[in-house]
Amino acid sequence: MKDYTTLKEGCLTPAALQDVPGFCRRFGLEGIEVFMDDVKNRTEVLFAAETEKEALVDRLAAGSVKRIHCSYWAYPTSFLTKHSFSQLEERFGGLAAVREYYGDLTGAHMYARWCQEYELATALGAQSYTFHLIDYAPIDGMWDFTISKADIRQAMISMLQHFLNELLDRGLIGPDSPQIELENAGWGLEHGMQTAEDYAMLYRQIYDPFHKVKLGWDINHLLHALGADAGSGSARFYLPDSEITPEMNRLQTEYGHDPSLFAVKWLEHNILHPDLAGKVGSIHLSDCGLKDTQYFTNGIFTGEYYQNISALKTWEEREEYGVGIVLSKYDNHLVLGTGALEPVYVKAMIGALAVHSPECVILHELKNSTDLEQDLRRQLDCIA
C-alpha cells in the first residue's frame, strides 16, 4: 500500500516544513493531505480567476500535496436540508449568525466552495478528495440531537448526491478526475455516516456514473463508539441503545472481555465488510484510547460535564471546555499502539484490506501531533 500523511502547521519544525518533498522522501511517502480550511478560510471563495487557481496549484504541488481534505461545517443536516431549521436559528442565536457561519441561507456557498476544492484537486492531479459531512454542535456537548440518526443518515446521502450533481452539472467530474473519499464521521459525540451498513445503504442509492465515490475509513472515528468500564475492565459500546444493532451486541458479548481484541473486531466488521469490497479508498491510521467515562449521550454532555460547561459564562469558555474534551478523549489521533489497538492486529487487518480493496492507500492521520517526524516513524515501524 502507498503511504500518505496529513499535515498541519505546527506538526513539523520550520526547517522540515520548508522541505516537505524531502520529508516525504525520508519517510517513503507518496505525498501529504492538507485541510482546505487551512489553505484558505472556508468563508471565502477559493479562487476568483484562473490565475489564482494556477497559483494555488503551484503552491500545493511544491509542497507535495497529493490529497485534499474538504472544508466542513457543523449541523449540515439542519442547514442544507432545512430539517428543524427553526431550531438551528435558535441555537445560533439568530438568523444573522446562521448567515455569517454558512455564507448564506441556501447552502450555495458551501456547494460552490466544495466544487472549487474538487476542481483544484483535479488541476493538482490529486490522488483523492476527502469529503466529510458530519453533524455536531458548534459548542460540543451543549445541545442534544433532536433529529434521529436514521434521518441524518438519509440526509447525508441526499447531500452527497447533491454535491455529485453539482459536479456533473458544472462538468467538473469525469473519468480522469480524483476519487471522492467519504470519511466516516464519529459516534460518541456526533451522529453521521459511520458503519459498513450505513455505506452499503448509501451505495444502493447514489448515482455515481464515473464510480468516483470511495470510503476513507478513519480508525480514530470508529473507536469513538467504544469505552471500557473502569471497574470491570470490560469494553462496550458507549452509545444509545437505539443505535446498537444485533451484530454490535454479538461483538460486545463475544469480545468485550478483551478490550483490544474487541476494538479490532469492531474495525474489521466495518473496514473488511464483504458488501464494500473494492470500495475502500483509504484507511486513516491512528489510535484512540478507550474512554472509561461516557462523556456524551446523543450529542450532549453527561452529568458533571454538562454542569461544568453550563456554569461557564462566555461562548469562548464553553467552546474551549468542550473542544478540550473532544480533542483529548475522542478526536486525539494517537500513534498506533499507544491507545486501544495492538499493532499486530492492525497489521494483519491492513494485509487483509490489501486483498479486499487492492487500490486502498494508508493515510497516517496524526493531525494533533506536535512532533510528526517522531510520531510518524513510530507508526511506520508498527506496521513494517
GROMACS .gro file of C-alpha atoms in nm:
model
  384
    1MET     CA    1   0.000   0.000   0.000
    2LYS     CA    2   0.110   0.357  -0.068
    3ASP     CA    3   0.157   0.587   0.232
    4TYR     CA    4   0.045   0.947   0.280
    5THR     CA    5   0.015   1.167   0.587
    6THR     CA    6  -0.199   1.460   0.689
    7LEU     CA    7  -0.004   1.777   0.756
    8LYS     CA    8  -0.100   2.076   0.966
    9GLU     CA    9   0.125   2.366   1.054
   10GLY     CA   10   0.293   2.308   1.388
   11CYS     CA   11   0.340   1.936   1.324
   12LEU     CA   12   0.682   1.989   1.166
   13THR     CA   13   0.979   2.204   1.253
   14PRO     CA   14   1.013   2.519   1.037
   15ALA     CA   15   1.309   2.364   0.853
   16ALA     CA   16   1.116   2.046   0.772
   17LEU     CA   17   0.813   2.248   0.666
   18GLN     CA   18   1.026   2.428   0.409
   19ASP     CA   19   1.123   2.097   0.250
   20VAL     CA   20   0.811   1.879   0.252
   21PRO     CA   21   0.927   1.685  -0.059
   22GLY     CA   22   1.243   1.591   0.131
   23PHE     CA   23   1.036   1.491   0.432
   24CYS     CA   24   0.822   1.266   0.209
   25ARG     CA   25   1.130   1.102   0.058
   26ARG     CA   26   1.279   1.030   0.401
   27PHE     CA   27   0.965   0.851   0.513
   28GLY     CA   28   0.874   0.682   0.184
   29LEU     CA   29   0.554   0.885   0.146
   30GLU     CA   30   0.372   0.945  -0.180
   31GLY     CA   31   0.268   1.289  -0.058
   32ILE     CA   32   0.061   1.474   0.201
   33GLU     CA   33  -0.303   1.565   0.262
   34VAL     CA   34  -0.395   1.920   0.361
   35PHE     CA   35  -0.716   2.059   0.510
   36MET     CA   36  -0.862   2.319   0.276
   37ASP     CA   37  -0.976   2.545   0.558
   38ASP     CA   38  -0.606   2.575   0.650
   39VAL     CA   39  -0.523   2.672   0.293
   40LYS     CA   40  -0.792   2.942   0.273
   41ASN     CA   41  -1.068   3.019   0.519
   42ARG     CA   42  -1.390   2.835   0.431
   43THR     CA   43  -1.589   3.159   0.445
   44GLU     CA   44  -1.411   3.279   0.130
   45VAL     CA   45  -1.428   3.188  -0.236
   46LEU     CA   46  -1.128   2.962  -0.301
   47PHE     CA   47  -1.024   3.139  -0.621
   48ALA     CA   48  -1.184   3.410  -0.831
   49ALA     CA   49  -0.983   3.370  -1.151
   50GLU     CA   50  -0.789   3.104  -1.339
   51THR     CA   51  -0.461   3.272  -1.245
   52GLU     CA   52  -0.550   3.239  -0.875
   53LYS     CA   53  -0.626   2.869  -0.922
   54GLU     CA   54  -0.296   2.815  -1.102
   55ALA     CA   55  -0.107   2.990  -0.823
   56LEU     CA   56  -0.275   2.764  -0.566
   57VAL     CA   57  -0.191   2.455  -0.772
   58ASP     CA   58   0.176   2.560  -0.794
   59ARG     CA   59   0.189   2.630  -0.421
   60LEU     CA   60   0.039   2.295  -0.324
   61ALA     CA   61   0.236   2.094  -0.579
   62ALA     CA   62   0.561   2.242  -0.445
   63GLY     CA   63   0.460   2.109  -0.103
   64SER     CA   64   0.394   1.753  -0.228
   65VAL     CA   65   0.019   1.786  -0.170
   66LYS     CA   66  -0.148   1.484  -0.327
   67ARG     CA   67  -0.469   1.467  -0.123
   68ILE     CA   68  -0.722   1.743  -0.047
   69HIS     CA   69  -0.949   1.739   0.260
   70CYS     CA   70  -1.268   1.939   0.215
   71SER     CA   71  -1.380   2.230   0.428
   72TYR     CA   72  -1.664   2.134   0.659
   73TRP     CA   73  -1.931   2.298   0.868
   74ALA     CA   74  -2.135   2.190   1.171
   75TYR     CA   75  -2.504   2.094   1.151
   76PRO     CA   76  -2.520   2.029   0.773
   77THR     CA   77  -2.846   1.831   0.808
   78SER     CA   78  -3.040   2.118   0.963
   79PHE     CA   79  -2.888   2.378   0.735
   80LEU     CA   80  -2.872   2.213   0.393
   81THR     CA   81  -3.196   2.013   0.416
   82LYS     CA   82  -3.381   2.270   0.635
   83HIS     CA   83  -3.475   1.991   0.878
   84SER     CA   84  -3.561   2.169   1.207
   85PHE     CA   85  -3.427   2.497   1.065
   86SER     CA   86  -3.606   2.698   1.334
   87GLN     CA   87  -3.410   2.508   1.598
   88LEU     CA   88  -3.086   2.581   1.411
   89GLU     CA   89  -3.166   2.952   1.411
   90GLU     CA   90  -3.240   2.940   1.783
   91ARG     CA   91  -2.917   2.760   1.868
   92PHE     CA   92  -2.708   3.003   1.664
   93GLY     CA   93  -2.878   3.295   1.834
   94GLY     CA   94  -3.039   3.447   1.529
   95LEU     CA   95  -3.060   3.435   1.151
   96ALA     CA   96  -2.769   3.677   1.107
   97ALA     CA   97  -2.537   3.434   1.287
   98VAL     CA   98  -2.656   3.147   1.067
   99ARG     CA   99  -2.588   3.350   0.754
  100GLU     CA  100  -2.245   3.457   0.877
  101TYR     CA  101  -2.139   3.100   0.963
  102TYR     CA  102  -2.258   2.929   0.642
  103GLY     CA  103  -2.206   3.215   0.400
  104ASP     CA  104  -2.574   3.242   0.303
  105LEU     CA  105  -2.910   3.086   0.391
  106THR     CA  106  -2.932   2.846   0.097
  107GLY     CA  107  -2.614   2.637   0.101
  108ALA     CA  108  -2.497   2.783  -0.231
  109HIS     CA  109  -2.166   2.898  -0.080
  110MET     CA  110  -2.090   2.556   0.071
  111TYR     CA  111  -2.152   2.363  -0.251
  112ALA     CA  112  -1.966   2.623  -0.457
  113ARG     CA  113  -1.668   2.601  -0.221
  114TRP     CA  114  -1.667   2.220  -0.236
  115CYS     CA  115  -1.687   2.230  -0.617
  116GLN     CA  116  -1.391   2.470  -0.631
  117GLU     CA  117  -1.195   2.245  -0.398
  118TYR     CA  118  -1.264   1.945  -0.621
  119GLU     CA  119  -1.172   2.149  -0.928
  120LEU     CA  120  -0.845   2.239  -0.756
  121ALA     CA  121  -0.783   1.873  -0.670
  122THR     CA  122  -0.831   1.782  -1.037
  123ALA     CA  123  -0.593   2.053  -1.158
  124LEU     CA  124  -0.340   1.935  -0.900
  125GLY     CA  125  -0.369   1.575  -1.019
  126ALA     CA  126  -0.456   1.477  -0.662
  127GLN     CA  127  -0.494   1.114  -0.565
  128SER     CA  128  -0.813   1.188  -0.369
  129TYR     CA  129  -1.056   1.447  -0.239
  130THR     CA  130  -1.170   1.364   0.115
  131PHE     CA  131  -1.534   1.463   0.165
  132HIS     CA  132  -1.650   1.491   0.524
  133LEU     CA  133  -2.014   1.551   0.622
  134ILE     CA  134  -2.075   1.539   0.996
  135ASP     CA  135  -2.338   1.657   1.240
  136TYR     CA  136  -2.220   1.813   1.564
  137ALA     CA  137  -2.288   2.124   1.767
  138PRO     CA  138  -2.060   2.428   1.735
  139ILE     CA  139  -2.017   2.408   2.113
  140ASP     CA  140  -1.965   2.036   2.156
  141GLY     CA  141  -2.187   1.890   2.423
  142MET     CA  142  -2.422   2.179   2.492
  143TRP     CA  143  -2.721   2.054   2.290
  144ASP     CA  144  -2.864   1.712   2.224
  145PHE     CA  145  -2.970   1.581   1.885
  146THR     CA  146  -3.340   1.601   1.814
  147ILE     CA  147  -3.303   1.465   1.460
  148SER     CA  148  -3.280   1.086   1.451
  149LYS     CA  149  -2.969   0.912   1.324
  150ALA     CA  150  -3.185   0.750   1.054
  151ASP     CA  151  -3.291   1.093   0.929
  152ILE     CA  152  -2.935   1.226   0.943
  153ARG     CA  153  -2.803   0.924   0.753
  154GLN     CA  154  -3.060   0.969   0.476
  155ALA     CA  155  -2.991   1.342   0.467
  156MET     CA  156  -2.619   1.280   0.424
  157ILE     CA  157  -2.687   1.052   0.128
  158SER     CA  158  -2.900   1.328  -0.022
  159MET     CA  159  -2.633   1.591   0.041
  160LEU     CA  160  -2.365   1.374  -0.121
  161GLN     CA  161  -2.589   1.324  -0.425
  162HIS     CA  162  -2.644   1.700  -0.443
  163PHE     CA  163  -2.266   1.750  -0.444
  164LEU     CA  164  -2.221   1.490  -0.719
  165ASN     CA  165  -2.498   1.654  -0.921
  166GLU     CA  166  -2.330   1.994  -0.881
  167LEU     CA  167  -2.004   1.847  -1.011
  168LEU     CA  168  -2.182   1.681  -1.302
  169ASP     CA  169  -2.372   1.999  -1.387
  170ARG     CA  170  -2.052   2.205  -1.388
  171GLY     CA  171  -1.859   1.944  -1.589
  172LEU     CA  172  -1.604   1.901  -1.310
  173ILE     CA  173  -1.620   1.524  -1.265
  174GLY     CA  174  -1.518   1.264  -1.520
  175PRO     CA  175  -1.303   0.957  -1.587
  176ASP     CA  176  -0.978   1.138  -1.504
  177SER     CA  177  -1.084   1.343  -1.202
  178PRO     CA  178  -0.986   1.239  -0.846
  179GLN     CA  179  -1.183   0.990  -0.643
  180ILE     CA  180  -1.406   1.127  -0.369
  181GLU     CA  181  -1.341   0.956  -0.037
  182LEU     CA  182  -1.618   0.970   0.221
  183GLU     CA  183  -1.461   0.995   0.566
  184ASN     CA  184  -1.674   0.824   0.830
  185ALA     CA  185  -1.799   1.063   1.097
  186GLY     CA  186  -1.750   0.954   1.455
  187TRP     CA  187  -2.003   0.843   1.710
  188GLY     CA  188  -1.985   0.916   2.080
  189LEU     CA  189  -2.009   1.290   2.031
  190GLU     CA  190  -2.178   1.323   1.693
  191HIS     CA  191  -2.418   1.150   1.456
  192GLY     CA  192  -2.325   1.074   1.099
  193MET     CA  193  -2.234   0.808   0.845
  194GLN     CA  194  -2.029   0.558   1.040
  195THR     CA  195  -2.091   0.187   0.985
  196ALA     CA  196  -2.048  -0.053   0.696
  197GLU     CA  197  -2.424  -0.098   0.692
  198ASP     CA  198  -2.466   0.280   0.651
  199TYR     CA  199  -2.237   0.282   0.349
  200ALA     CA  200  -2.393  -0.027   0.192
  201MET     CA  201  -2.721   0.165   0.207
  202LEU     CA  202  -2.553   0.469   0.053
  203TYR     CA  203  -2.416   0.272  -0.242
  204ARG     CA  204  -2.761   0.132  -0.313
  205GLN     CA  205  -2.895   0.485  -0.358
  206ILE     CA  206  -2.639   0.719  -0.513
  207TYR     CA  207  -2.595   0.795  -0.881
  208ASP     CA  208  -2.219   0.798  -0.944
  209PRO     CA  209  -2.166   0.736  -1.318
  210PHE     CA  210  -1.786   0.762  -1.302
  211HIS     CA  211  -1.756   0.541  -0.991
  212LYS     CA  212  -1.562   0.805  -0.802
  213VAL     CA  213  -1.713   0.758  -0.454
  214LYS     CA  214  -1.491   0.552  -0.224
  215LEU     CA  215  -1.462   0.520   0.154
  216GLY     CA  216  -1.195   0.671   0.373
  217TRP     CA  217  -1.218   0.467   0.693
  218ASP     CA  218  -1.094   0.676   0.986
  219ILE     CA  219  -0.993   0.433   1.262
  220ASN     CA  220  -0.996   0.705   1.527
  221HIS     CA  221  -1.356   0.790   1.445
  222LEU     CA  222  -1.467   0.426   1.459
  223LEU     CA  223  -1.315   0.398   1.806
  224HIS     CA  224  -1.525   0.692   1.932
  225ALA     CA  225  -1.807   0.443   1.982
  226LEU     CA  226  -1.621   0.227   2.236
  227GLY     CA  227  -1.544   0.258   2.604
  228ALA     CA  228  -1.410   0.039   2.884
  229ASP     CA  229  -1.571   0.039   3.229
  230ALA     CA  230  -1.320   0.131   3.497
  231GLY     CA  231  -1.446  -0.128   3.745
  232SER     CA  232  -1.475  -0.445   3.537
  233GLY     CA  233  -1.227  -0.355   3.265
  234SER     CA  234  -1.475  -0.484   3.007
  235ALA     CA  235  -1.535  -0.285   2.690
  236ARG     CA  236  -1.872  -0.193   2.544
  237PHE     CA  237  -2.039   0.048   2.305
  238TYR     CA  238  -2.085   0.390   2.460
  239LEU     CA  239  -2.393   0.462   2.251
  240PRO     CA  240  -2.767   0.499   2.297
  241ASP     CA  241  -2.940   0.158   2.298
  242SER     CA  242  -3.134   0.254   1.985
  243GLU     CA  243  -2.811   0.266   1.784
  244ILE     CA  244  -2.674  -0.074   1.891
  245THR     CA  245  -2.751  -0.338   1.629
  246PRO     CA  246  -2.776  -0.715   1.687
  247GLU     CA  247  -2.432  -0.757   1.526
  248MET     CA  248  -2.284  -0.497   1.761
  249ASN     CA  249  -2.440  -0.682   2.055
  250ARG     CA  250  -2.277  -1.001   1.931
  251LEU     CA  251  -1.935  -0.838   1.906
  252GLN     CA  252  -1.971  -0.689   2.253
  253THR     CA  253  -2.079  -1.021   2.407
  254GLU     CA  254  -1.809  -1.223   2.235
  255TYR     CA  255  -1.511  -0.989   2.269
  256GLY     CA  256  -1.598  -0.728   2.533
  257HIS     CA  257  -1.387  -0.905   2.796
  258ASP     CA  258  -1.075  -0.824   2.587
  259PRO     CA  259  -1.091  -0.450   2.503
  260SER     CA  260  -0.808  -0.452   2.249
  261LEU     CA  261  -0.948  -0.750   2.061
  262PHE     CA  262  -1.299  -0.603   2.080
  263ALA     CA  263  -1.168  -0.279   1.927
  264VAL     CA  264  -1.004  -0.450   1.630
  265LYS     CA  265  -1.304  -0.679   1.571
  266TRP     CA  266  -1.521  -0.366   1.553
  267LEU     CA  267  -1.277  -0.220   1.299
  268GLU     CA  268  -1.272  -0.540   1.094
  269HIS     CA  269  -1.652  -0.565   1.091
  270ASN     CA  270  -1.668  -0.230   0.913
  271ILE     CA  271  -1.345  -0.196   0.718
  272LEU     CA  272  -1.346  -0.551   0.577
  273HIS     CA  273  -1.722  -0.580   0.528
  274PRO     CA  274  -1.785  -0.801   0.220
  275ASP     CA  275  -2.052  -0.567   0.081
  276LEU     CA  276  -1.788  -0.295   0.048
  277ALA     CA  277  -1.514  -0.494  -0.124
  278GLY     CA  278  -1.331  -0.273  -0.372
  279LYS     CA  279  -1.493   0.039  -0.227
  280VAL     CA  280  -1.230   0.135   0.034
  281GLY     CA  281  -1.007   0.413  -0.096
  282SER     CA  282  -0.801   0.468   0.218
  283ILE     CA  283  -0.757   0.375   0.580
  284HIS     CA  284  -0.685   0.671   0.808
  285LEU     CA  285  -0.440   0.521   1.051
  286SER     CA  286  -0.417   0.636   1.412
  287ASP     CA  287  -0.517   0.512   1.757
  288CYS     CA  288  -0.754   0.622   2.031
  289GLY     CA  289  -0.771   0.508   2.392
  290LEU     CA  290  -1.093   0.356   2.518
  291LYS     CA  291  -1.270   0.601   2.748
  292ASP     CA  292  -1.376   0.495   3.098
  293THR     CA  293  -1.641   0.768   3.104
  294GLN     CA  294  -1.928   0.823   2.860
  295TYR     CA  295  -1.886   1.197   2.821
  296PHE     CA  296  -2.166   1.235   2.564
  297THR     CA  297  -2.506   1.080   2.513
  298ASN     CA  298  -2.690   1.173   2.194
  299GLY     CA  299  -2.452   1.465   2.146
  300ILE     CA  300  -2.494   1.625   2.488
  301PHE     CA  301  -2.251   1.618   2.782
  302THR     CA  302  -2.342   1.384   3.066
  303GLY     CA  303  -2.360   1.454   3.439
  304GLU     CA  304  -2.093   1.678   3.585
  305TYR     CA  305  -1.953   1.766   3.242
  306TYR     CA  306  -2.278   1.928   3.136
  307GLN     CA  307  -2.294   2.109   3.471
  308ASN     CA  308  -1.936   2.231   3.424
  309ILE     CA  309  -1.990   2.367   3.075
  310SER     CA  310  -2.326   2.520   3.169
  311ALA     CA  311  -2.160   2.714   3.452
  312LEU     CA  312  -1.917   2.886   3.217
  313LYS     CA  313  -2.016   3.244   3.134
  314THR     CA  314  -1.886   3.306   2.783
  315TRP     CA  315  -1.918   3.127   2.449
  316GLU     CA  316  -1.537   3.119   2.422
  317GLU     CA  317  -1.501   2.946   2.762
  318ARG     CA  318  -1.764   2.686   2.676
  319GLU     CA  319  -1.606   2.620   2.339
  320GLU     CA  320  -1.262   2.575   2.496
  321TYR     CA  321  -1.402   2.331   2.753
  322GLY     CA  322  -1.599   2.125   2.501
  323VAL     CA  323  -1.332   2.111   2.236
  324GLY     CA  324  -1.071   2.025   2.501
  325ILE     CA  325  -1.258   1.707   2.596
  326VAL     CA  326  -1.322   1.618   2.232
  327LEU     CA  327  -0.955   1.651   2.136
  328SER     CA  328  -0.822   1.474   2.445
  329LYS     CA  329  -1.074   1.189   2.476
  330TYR     CA  330  -1.216   1.135   2.127
  331ASP     CA  331  -1.051   1.301   1.830
  332ASN     CA  332  -0.695   1.268   1.958
  333HIS     CA  333  -0.539   1.066   1.672
  334LEU     CA  334  -0.274   0.889   1.879
  335VAL     CA  335   0.018   0.694   1.736
  336LEU     CA  336  -0.076   0.332   1.668
  337GLY     CA  337  -0.006   0.118   1.974
  338THR     CA  338  -0.049   0.398   2.228
  339GLY     CA  339  -0.428   0.367   2.257
  340ALA     CA  340  -0.667   0.073   2.237
  341LEU     CA  341  -0.508  -0.113   1.947
  342GLU     CA  342  -0.244  -0.384   1.934
  343PRO     CA  343  -0.029  -0.314   1.626
  344VAL     CA  344  -0.005  -0.683   1.537
  345TYR     CA  345  -0.384  -0.699   1.491
  346VAL     CA  346  -0.390  -0.382   1.282
  347LYS     CA  347  -0.103  -0.500   1.064
  348ALA     CA  348  -0.297  -0.820   0.988
  349MET     CA  349  -0.610  -0.618   0.910
  350ILE     CA  350  -0.417  -0.397   0.667
  351GLY     CA  351  -0.289  -0.710   0.494
  352ALA     CA  352  -0.645  -0.836   0.454
  353LEU     CA  353  -0.757  -0.492   0.333
  354ALA     CA  354  -0.498  -0.503   0.053
  355VAL     CA  355  -0.686  -0.805  -0.085
  356HIS     CA  356  -1.035  -0.671  -0.002
  357SER     CA  357  -0.976  -0.332  -0.175
  358PRO     CA  358  -0.649  -0.353  -0.374
  359GLU     CA  359  -0.630   0.018  -0.460
  360CYS     CA  360  -0.654   0.126  -0.097
  361VAL     CA  361  -0.384   0.356   0.045
  362ILE     CA  362  -0.277   0.436   0.402
  363LEU     CA  363  -0.324   0.789   0.533
  364HIS     CA  364  -0.130   0.840   0.856
  365GLU     CA  365  -0.365   1.086   1.025
  366LEU     CA  366  -0.165   1.219   1.317
  367LYS     CA  367  -0.304   1.569   1.282
  368ASN     CA  368  -0.272   1.656   1.652
  369SER     CA  369   0.095   1.562   1.668
  370THR     CA  370   0.345   1.822   1.783
  371ASP     CA  371   0.638   1.615   1.651
  372LEU     CA  372   0.518   1.448   1.333
  373GLU     CA  373   0.860   1.312   1.234
  374GLN     CA  374   0.894   1.120   1.560
  375ASP     CA  375   0.532   1.001   1.569
  376LEU     CA  376   0.522   0.901   1.203
  377ARG     CA  377   0.840   0.697   1.240
  378ARG     CA  378   0.694   0.515   1.539
  379GLN     CA  379   0.373   0.440   1.349
  380LEU     CA  380   0.550   0.322   1.036
  381ASP     CA  381   0.764   0.091   1.248
  382CYS     CA  382   0.446  -0.060   1.398
  383ILE     CA  383   0.323  -0.184   1.061
  384ALA     CA  384   0.658  -0.261   0.896
   0.00000   0.00000   0.00000
